[in-house]
Coordinates of C-alpha atoms in Angstrom, one line a residue:
X9 CA 0.0 0.0 -0.1
X10 CA 2.7 2.4 0.9
X11 CA 4.5 1.6 -2.5
X12 CA 1.3 2.3 -4.6
X13 CA 0.6 5.6 -2.4
X14 CA 4.1 6.9 -3.2
X15 CA 3.8 5.9 -6.8
X16 CA 0.3 7.7 -7.2
X17 CA 1.6 10.9 -5.4
X18 CA 4.3 11.0 -8.0
X19 CA 1.8 10.6 -10.8
X20 CA -0.5 13.2 -9.4
X21 CA 2.6 15.8 -9.2
X22 CA 3.5 14.9 -12.8
X23 CA 0.4 15.0 -14.7
X24 CA 2.2 15.9 -17.9
X25 CA -0.5 18.4 -19.0
X26 CA 2.1 20.5 -20.6
X27 CA 3.6 17.7 -22.5
X28 CA 0.2 16.9 -23.9
X29 CA -0.1 20.6 -24.8
X30 CA 3.2 20.1 -26.8
X31 CA 1.9 17.0 -28.4
X32 CA -1.5 18.4 -29.5
X33 CA 0.2 21.5 -30.9
X34 CA 1.6 19.2 -33.6
X35 CA -0.9 18.9 -36.4
X36 CA 0.0 15.2 -37.2
X37 CA -3.1 14.8 -39.6
X38 CA -2.3 11.6 -41.5
X39 CA -5.3 12.2 -43.9
X40 CA -3.1 14.2 -46.5
X41 CA 0.2 12.6 -47.6
X42 CA 1.6 16.0 -48.2
X43 CA 1.4 16.8 -44.5
X44 CA 3.2 13.5 -43.2
X45 CA 6.2 15.7 -42.4
X46 CA 4.3 16.8 -39.3
X47 CA 3.5 13.2 -38.5
X48 CA 7.2 12.7 -38.7
X49 CA 7.7 15.6 -36.4
X50 CA 5.2 14.1 -33.9
X51 CA 7.1 10.7 -34.2
X52 CA 10.5 12.3 -33.5
X53 CA 9.0 14.1 -30.6
X54 CA 7.7 10.8 -28.9
X55 CA 11.1 9.3 -29.8
X56 CA 13.0 11.7 -27.9
X57 CA 10.8 11.6 -25.0
X58 CA 11.4 7.9 -24.8
X59 CA 15.2 8.3 -25.1
X60 CA 15.3 10.8 -22.3
X61 CA 13.6 8.1 -20.2
X62 CA 16.4 5.7 -20.9
X63 CA 14.7 3.9 -23.6
X64 CA 16.2 2.4 -26.6
X65 CA 14.5 3.5 -29.9
X66 CA 14.5 2.3 -33.6
X67 CA 12.6 4.3 -36.2
X68 CA 11.7 1.4 -38.2
X69 CA 11.2 1.7 -41.9
X70 CA 7.5 1.0 -42.9
X71 CA 8.2 0.9 -46.6
X72 CA 6.3 2.9 -49.5
X73 CA 2.6 3.3 -50.2
X74 CA 1.1 3.7 -53.6
X75 CA -1.5 6.6 -53.9
X76 CA -4.7 6.5 -56.1
X77 CA -2.8 8.7 -58.5
X78 CA -0.1 6.0 -59.0
X79 CA 2.5 8.0 -57.2
X80 CA 4.7 5.9 -54.7
X81 CA 5.5 7.9 -51.4
X82 CA 7.7 6.8 -48.5
X83 CA 5.8 6.0 -45.2
X84 CA 6.6 7.8 -41.8
X85 CA 8.7 5.2 -39.8
X86 CA 7.3 3.3 -36.8
X87 CA 8.8 3.6 -33.4
X88 CA 10.0 0.3 -31.9
X89 CA 11.4 1.1 -28.3
X90 CA 12.3 -1.0 -25.5
X91 CA 13.6 -0.4 -21.7
X92 CA 16.2 -2.5 -20.0
X93 CA 15.1 -6.2 -19.9
X94 CA 15.3 -8.6 -17.1
X95 CA 14.8 -12.3 -18.3
X96 CA 12.9 -13.2 -15.2
X97 CA 10.1 -10.7 -15.7
X98 CA 7.2 -10.8 -18.1
X99 CA 7.5 -8.6 -21.3
X100 CA 4.6 -6.0 -22.0
X101 CA 4.5 -4.5 -25.4
X102 CA 2.2 -1.2 -25.5
X103 CA 0.7 -0.2 -28.8
X104 CA -0.4 3.6 -29.6
X105 CA -0.5 6.0 -32.4
X106 CA 0.3 9.7 -32.5
X107 CA -1.6 10.7 -35.8
X108 CA -4.9 12.4 -35.7
X109 CA -8.1 13.1 -37.4
X110 CA -8.4 16.3 -39.5
X111 CA -9.7 19.3 -37.4
X112 CA -10.5 23.1 -38.2
X113 CA -12.3 25.7 -36.3
X114 CA -14.7 26.2 -39.0
X115 CA -15.8 22.5 -38.5
X116 CA -17.6 23.6 -35.0
X117 CA -14.7 23.6 -32.5
X118 CA -15.3 25.9 -29.6
X119 CA -11.4 26.2 -29.0
X120 CA -8.4 26.0 -31.2
X121 CA -8.2 22.2 -31.8
X122 CA -4.4 22.4 -31.9
X123 CA -4.1 24.4 -28.6
X124 CA -4.9 22.3 -25.5
X125 CA -7.4 24.1 -23.6
X126 CA -8.8 23.2 -20.2
X127 CA -12.2 24.2 -19.4
X128 CA -14.0 22.7 -16.2
X129 CA -11.5 19.9 -15.7
X130 CA -11.7 18.9 -19.4
X131 CA -8.6 19.0 -21.8
X132 CA -9.8 19.9 -25.4
X133 CA -7.7 19.3 -28.4
X134 CA -7.3 17.1 -31.3
X135 CA -5.5 14.0 -30.3
X136 CA -6.2 14.6 -26.7
X137 CA -7.9 11.2 -26.2
X138 CA -7.3 9.7 -29.5
X139 CA -4.6 8.8 -29.0
X140 CA -1.7 11.2 -27.7
X141 CA -3.2 11.2 -24.2
X142 CA -3.3 7.7 -23.6
X143 CA 0.3 7.3 -25.0
X144 CA 1.6 9.7 -22.9
X145 CA -0.2 8.3 -19.8
X146 CA 1.8 5.0 -20.6
X147 CA 5.1 6.9 -20.6
X148 CA 4.2 8.8 -17.4
X149 CA 3.4 5.3 -15.8
X150 CA 6.9 4.2 -16.6
X151 CA 8.5 7.6 -15.5
X152 CA 6.5 7.2 -12.1
X153 CA 8.4 4.0 -11.3
X154 CA 11.8 5.7 -12.5
X155 CA 11.0 8.8 -10.2
X156 CA 10.3 7.0 -7.0
X157 CA 13.2 4.7 -7.7
X158 CA 11.0 1.8 -8.0
X159 CA 11.8 -1.2 -10.2
X160 CA 9.4 -1.6 -13.1
X161 CA 7.7 -4.9 -12.2
X162 CA 7.5 -6.0 -16.1
X163 CA 9.7 -5.5 -19.1
X164 CA 8.3 -2.6 -21.3
X165 CA 8.3 -2.4 -25.2
X166 CA 6.6 0.3 -27.2
X167 CA 5.3 0.1 -30.8
X168 CA 3.9 3.6 -31.9
X169 CA 2.8 4.5 -35.4
X170 CA 1.8 7.7 -37.2
X171 CA -0.9 6.4 -39.7
X172 CA -3.5 4.6 -37.7
X173 CA -6.2 7.0 -38.8
X174 CA -5.8 6.0 -42.4
X175 CA -5.3 2.3 -42.2
X176 CA -1.8 1.9 -40.7
X177 CA 0.0 1.6 -44.2
X178 CA 3.0 -0.8 -43.8
X179 CA 2.5 -1.5 -40.3
X180 CA 1.1 -5.2 -40.7
X181 CA 4.1 -6.0 -43.0
X182 CA 6.4 -4.8 -40.4
X183 CA 4.8 -6.7 -37.6
X184 CA 5.1 -9.9 -39.6
X185 CA 8.7 -9.0 -40.5
X186 CA 9.6 -8.4 -36.8
X187 CA 7.6 -11.3 -35.6
X188 CA 10.6 -13.4 -34.6
X189 CA 12.7 -10.5 -33.5
X190 CA 11.2 -7.4 -31.9
X191 CA 7.9 -9.6 -30.9
X192 CA 10.0 -12.8 -30.0
X193 CA 10.1 -12.3 -26.3
X194 CA 6.9 -10.3 -25.8
X195 CA 4.2 -12.1 -23.5
X196 CA 1.4 -9.5 -23.7
X197 CA 0.2 -6.8 -25.9
X198 CA -2.0 -3.9 -24.7
X199 CA -3.7 -1.3 -26.6
X200 CA -5.4 1.8 -25.1
X201 CA -7.2 3.2 -28.3
X202 CA -10.9 3.1 -27.7
X203 CA -13.3 4.5 -24.9
X204 CA -15.5 3.2 -21.9
X205 CA -19.1 2.6 -22.8
X206 CA -20.4 4.6 -19.7
X207 CA -18.9 6.5 -16.8
X208 CA -17.5 3.3 -15.5
X209 CA -14.0 2.0 -16.4
X210 CA -14.0 -0.9 -18.7
X211 CA -11.8 -3.7 -20.4
X212 CA -12.4 -4.2 -24.0
X213 CA -12.4 -7.9 -25.3
X214 CA -13.9 -7.6 -28.9
X215 CA -14.3 -5.4 -31.8
X216 CA -16.0 -5.7 -35.1
X217 CA -14.5 -6.0 -38.5
X218 CA -15.4 -4.2 -41.6
X219 CA -15.8 -4.4 -45.4
X220 CA -16.6 -1.2 -47.5
X221 CA -18.5 -1.6 -50.8
X222 CA -18.9 0.7 -53.8
X223 CA -21.8 0.2 -56.2
X224 CA -21.4 1.7 -59.5
X225 CA -24.3 2.2 -62.1
X226 CA -23.3 3.7 -65.3
X227 CA -25.8 4.6 -68.2
X228 CA -25.7 7.0 -70.7
X229 CA -22.3 8.6 -72.0
X230 CA -23.2 11.9 -70.6
X231 CA -25.3 13.7 -68.1
X232 CA -28.9 14.3 -69.4
X233 CA -31.4 17.0 -69.3
X234 CA -34.6 15.5 -67.5
X235 CA -36.9 17.6 -69.5
X236 CA -35.7 16.2 -72.6
X237 CA -34.8 12.6 -71.6
X238 CA -36.8 12.0 -68.4
X239 CA -39.4 9.0 -68.9
X240 CA -37.6 7.6 -71.9
X241 CA -34.4 6.1 -70.3
X242 CA -33.7 3.8 -67.4
X243 CA -32.0 6.2 -64.9
X244 CA -28.8 5.0 -63.1
X245 CA -30.1 6.8 -59.8
X246 CA -33.2 4.8 -59.7
X247 CA -31.2 1.7 -60.2
X248 CA -28.8 2.5 -57.5
X249 CA -31.7 3.5 -55.1
X250 CA -33.5 0.0 -55.6
X251 CA -30.0 -1.5 -55.0
X252 CA -29.3 0.2 -51.8
X253 CA -32.9 -0.2 -50.7
X254 CA -32.6 -3.8 -50.9
X255 CA -29.9 -4.1 -48.3
X256 CA -31.7 -3.5 -45.3
X257 CA -35.3 -3.6 -43.9
X258 CA -36.9 -1.2 -41.5
X259 CA -35.8 -3.1 -38.5
X260 CA -32.0 -2.9 -39.4
X261 CA -31.9 -6.4 -40.4
X262 CA -29.5 -7.2 -43.3
X263 CA -31.2 -8.7 -46.2
X264 CA -28.3 -10.2 -47.9
X265 CA -29.0 -14.0 -47.9
X266 CA -26.7 -15.7 -45.8
X267 CA -24.5 -13.0 -44.6
X268 CA -25.2 -13.5 -41.0
X269 CA -25.2 -17.4 -40.9
X270 CA -21.8 -17.6 -39.2
X271 CA -22.3 -15.2 -36.5
X272 CA -21.0 -16.8 -33.2
X273 CA -24.1 -17.9 -31.2
X274 CA -24.7 -15.9 -27.8
X275 CA -23.8 -18.1 -24.7
X276 CA -25.2 -17.5 -21.4
X277 CA -22.0 -16.5 -20.0
X278 CA -21.6 -13.7 -22.5
X279 CA -25.1 -12.7 -22.1
X280 CA -24.5 -12.1 -18.4
X281 CA -21.6 -9.8 -19.2
X282 CA -24.2 -7.1 -20.2
X283 CA -26.3 -7.2 -17.1
X284 CA -23.9 -5.0 -15.2
X285 CA -23.2 -2.3 -17.8
X286 CA -24.4 0.8 -16.5
X287 CA -25.8 1.9 -20.0
X288 CA -28.6 4.5 -19.7
X289 CA -30.9 4.2 -22.7
X290 CA -32.7 7.4 -22.2
X291 CA -29.5 9.3 -21.7
X292 CA -28.0 8.0 -25.0
X293 CA -31.2 9.0 -26.8
X294 CA -30.9 12.5 -25.7
X295 CA -26.9 12.4 -26.6
X296 CA -27.7 11.0 -30.1
X297 CA -30.9 13.0 -30.6
X298 CA -33.1 10.3 -31.4
X299 CA -36.6 9.1 -30.3
X300 CA -36.0 5.5 -30.1
X301 CA -33.4 2.8 -31.1
X302 CA -34.2 -0.1 -33.2
X303 CA -34.2 -2.2 -30.0
X304 CA -36.0 -2.0 -26.7
X305 CA -33.7 -2.8 -24.1
X306 CA -30.1 -1.9 -23.0
X307 CA -28.9 -5.4 -23.6
X308 CA -30.4 -5.4 -27.0
X309 CA -29.0 -2.1 -28.2
X310 CA -25.4 -3.1 -26.9
X311 CA -25.4 -6.2 -28.6
X312 CA -26.7 -4.6 -31.8
X313 CA -23.8 -2.4 -31.6
X314 CA -21.1 -4.6 -30.5
X315 CA -21.7 -8.4 -31.1
X316 CA -23.9 -8.6 -34.1
X317 CA -23.2 -7.4 -37.7
X318 CA -24.6 -4.0 -39.0
X319 CA -24.9 -2.5 -42.4
X320 CA -24.7 1.3 -43.0
X321 CA -25.2 3.3 -46.1
X322 CA -22.9 6.3 -46.3
X323 CA -23.4 8.3 -49.5
X324 CA -23.8 8.5 -53.3
X325 CA -21.0 9.8 -55.5
X326 CA -22.0 11.5 -58.7
X327 CA -25.3 12.7 -57.6
X328 CA -26.5 16.5 -57.3
X329 CA -26.1 17.4 -53.7
X330 CA -25.5 21.0 -53.6
X331 CA -28.0 23.5 -52.4
X332 CA -30.7 24.7 -54.9
X333 CA -32.1 22.6 -57.8
X334 CA -30.5 21.2 -60.7
X335 CA -32.4 19.0 -63.4
X336 CA -30.0 16.7 -64.7
X337 CA -30.0 12.9 -65.0
X338 CA -26.5 11.7 -63.6
X339 CA -24.8 9.4 -66.3
X340 CA -23.1 7.4 -63.4
X341 CA -23.7 7.4 -59.8
X342 CA -21.7 5.4 -57.1
X343 CA -23.3 4.1 -53.8
X344 CA -21.1 3.6 -50.9
X345 CA -21.9 1.3 -47.8
X346 CA -20.0 -0.9 -45.4
X347 CA -20.8 -4.0 -43.1
X348 CA -19.3 -4.3 -39.6
X349 CA -18.5 -7.9 -39.1
X350 CA -18.4 -10.2 -36.0
X351 CA -16.9 -13.5 -35.2
X352 CA -17.0 -15.9 -37.1
X353 CA -17.6 -14.0 -40.3
X354 CA -15.1 -14.1 -43.0
X355 CA -14.8 -10.8 -45.0
X356 CA -14.0 -12.7 -48.5
X357 CA -17.4 -14.8 -48.0
X358 CA -19.2 -11.7 -46.8
X359 CA -18.0 -9.8 -50.0
X360 CA -19.1 -12.8 -52.3
X361 CA -22.5 -13.0 -50.8
X362 CA -23.2 -9.1 -51.1
X363 CA -22.0 -9.2 -54.8
X364 CA -24.3 -12.1 -55.4
X365 CA -27.2 -10.3 -53.8
X366 CA -26.7 -7.0 -55.8
X367 CA -26.4 -8.9 -59.1
X368 CA -29.4 -10.8 -58.4
X369 CA -31.6 -7.8 -57.5
X370 CA -30.2 -5.9 -60.6
X371 CA -31.0 -8.5 -62.9
X372 CA -34.7 -8.2 -61.9
X373 CA -34.7 -4.5 -63.0
X374 CA -34.1 -5.5 -66.4
X375 CA -31.8 -2.3 -66.7
X376 CA -29.6 -1.5 -69.7
X377 CA -27.2 0.1 -67.6
X378 CA -24.0 -1.4 -66.2
X379 CA -23.3 -2.6 -62.7
X380 CA -20.0 -2.8 -61.0
X381 CA -19.6 -3.8 -57.4
X382 CA -16.0 -3.5 -55.7
X383 CA -15.1 -4.1 -51.9
X384 CA -12.2 -2.7 -50.0
X385 CA -10.8 -3.0 -46.4
X386 CA -11.9 -6.5 -45.3
X387 CA -10.8 -6.3 -41.8
X388 CA -11.4 -9.0 -39.5
X389 CA -13.3 -8.8 -36.2
X390 CA -11.4 -9.7 -33.0
X391 CA -12.4 -11.3 -29.6
X392 CA -10.3 -12.2 -26.6
X393 CA -10.4 -14.8 -23.9
X394 CA -11.6 -13.1 -20.7
X395 CA -9.8 -15.7 -18.7
X396 CA -6.4 -14.5 -20.0
X397 CA -4.0 -13.3 -17.1
X398 CA -4.1 -9.9 -18.9
X399 CA -7.7 -9.6 -18.2
X400 CA -7.4 -10.7 -14.6
X401 CA -4.7 -8.3 -14.0
X402 CA -6.6 -5.5 -15.8
X403 CA -9.6 -6.1 -13.6
X404 CA -7.5 -6.1 -10.4
X405 CA -5.8 -2.8 -11.5
X406 CA -9.2 -1.1 -12.1
X407 CA -10.4 -2.3 -8.7
X408 CA -7.0 -0.8 -7.2
X409 CA -7.5 2.6 -8.7
X410 CA -11.1 3.1 -9.3
X411 CA -12.5 0.8 -6.4
X412 CA -15.0 -0.7 -8.6
X413 CA -15.4 -3.8 -11.0
X414 CA -14.7 -2.9 -14.6
X415 CA -17.4 -3.3 -17.2
X416 CA -16.4 -6.0 -19.9
X417 CA -17.2 -4.4 -23.2
X418 CA -16.9 -4.7 -27.0
X419 CA -16.0 -2.0 -29.4
X420 CA -18.5 -1.6 -32.3
X421 CA -15.9 0.0 -34.6
X422 CA -12.9 -1.6 -36.3
X423 CA -9.5 -1.9 -34.8
X424 CA -7.7 -4.2 -37.4
X425 CA -4.4 -4.0 -35.3
X426 CA -5.9 -6.0 -32.5
X427 CA -6.6 -9.0 -34.6
X428 CA -3.2 -8.6 -36.7
X429 CA -1.3 -8.7 -33.3
X430 CA -3.1 -11.9 -32.2
X431 CA -2.8 -13.6 -35.6
X432 CA 0.7 -12.5 -36.5
X433 CA 2.5 -12.8 -33.2
X434 CA 0.4 -15.5 -31.2
X435 CA 0.5 -13.3 -28.1
X436 CA -2.1 -12.4 -25.8
X437 CA -3.7 -9.1 -26.7
X438 CA -5.9 -6.7 -24.3
X439 CA -7.6 -3.4 -24.8
X440 CA -7.4 -1.2 -21.9
X441 CA -9.0 2.2 -22.3
X442 CA -8.7 5.4 -20.2
X443 CA -10.9 7.5 -22.4
X444 CA -14.3 8.7 -21.4
X445 CA -17.4 7.8 -23.3
X446 CA -18.2 11.4 -24.1
X447 CA -14.7 12.4 -25.2
X448 CA -15.5 12.9 -28.9
X449 CA -13.0 11.0 -30.6
X450 CA -12.8 12.0 -34.3
X451 CA -15.6 14.5 -33.4
X452 CA -15.6 18.4 -32.9
X453 CA -14.3 19.3 -29.3
X454 CA -12.6 16.1 -28.8
X455 CA -11.1 15.9 -25.1
X456 CA -9.8 14.0 -22.3
X457 CA -10.7 14.8 -18.6
X458 CA -7.9 15.8 -16.4
X459 CA -9.3 13.0 -14.0
X460 CA -9.2 10.3 -16.7
X461 CA -5.7 11.4 -17.6
X462 CA -4.3 11.2 -14.1
X463 CA -6.4 8.2 -13.0
X464 CA -5.7 6.4 -16.2
X465 CA -2.0 6.8 -15.5
X466 CA -2.2 5.3 -12.2
X467 CA -4.2 2.5 -13.7
X468 CA -1.3 1.9 -16.1
X469 CA 1.2 1.7 -13.2
X470 CA -1.1 -0.6 -11.1
X471 CA -1.5 -2.8 -14.2
X472 CA 2.2 -3.4 -14.5
X473 CA 2.3 -4.3 -10.9
X474 CA -0.7 -6.7 -11.1
X475 CA 0.4 -8.3 -14.3
X476 CA 3.9 -9.2 -12.6
X477 CA 2.1 -10.8 -9.9
X478 CA 0.2 -13.0 -12.1
X479 CA 3.0 -14.0 -14.5

């Protein structure tokens, strides 16, 4: 108890708010390859911080990437770092990223997104919670042991990238390449790149995968005047609307035959995990701004978001979408939608069934237009074993710091790196979030609370300790 009290006191004194301010100020938006210089600046800043802490750092070559234009560009490096090793200790590898989503004041931010601003205990800024704040919290947990002259109870390795927000170009190949070197002595891999589901701390044991689809309908060789040609041709937009409308029914059920056949059945043990999640349906309706969800109970809503597949229609390219009126018939339109997948769904199988469904529906339209369906991404879902010692250690660490049992949750979005780590390295993988459910990652006014930042650092320090006891 004295040991942890001394450690926590050090963390409280060394919150690293100023460091987070410095990191947030770097506009490491990875969405535009012409700005990857800023991403490299951020990676170098993180590397220097680790070196000052006594860590050994390699800026590993991630290779090249071909842009849609055909141009080949060099990828920013990936940080592979480690601290002094003790062969008697377990080795924990921490993953994080320091690139961010785009952000501009005109998007609706109340404060400058790249100037960390504290308002009522919340630290606002792009990257504050996704993922610069958590990365710094891990470093501060290590530093706290160092500052109190306490031996870190586990060996620490870090892998930090700068292209997570655009799909982690080059990272998966690098992991495979270093599987038998950098990852050879790793026992556990931990990721803190997601958020709690409620105000209660959580451990995340699953994510959904994703496949993205483009449905292109091409008709006449040019856009046409609806007053001249309307009523005499089969319009591509009408075909596309029929196709998109065939994908879902009004209850949200996916209408593609067989696409949900392989979903892992719900067990009673898994069902019980939802009972103690303090998710308030009425509060969430107000936050989202809807009158009701497609499901009636808390458990059904959470399962729909986390453990069952969903299909979302995202947009139509080529259609008239500007203000005002324009009476043209578009010659070509492309619909865009995605399917979030769950265990045991397989992306190639899902993509085949979707294409067969769209082709079958299109054949009933007797249209002279041309159909083309393409799929991208194809990221697999991930699920962990809750009996794994990482989850036991995480559960104890949450109890140590917050005095409550954690909620065991899934993540409805796709975090491909978790499945990649699990498949390529064969190591234990856990997601240990410290970000709040209302932090607005990817949104305007992204923030992390001072409380979560400091208590999250304590959680990481306690996790080192609890993991060492179980190894």
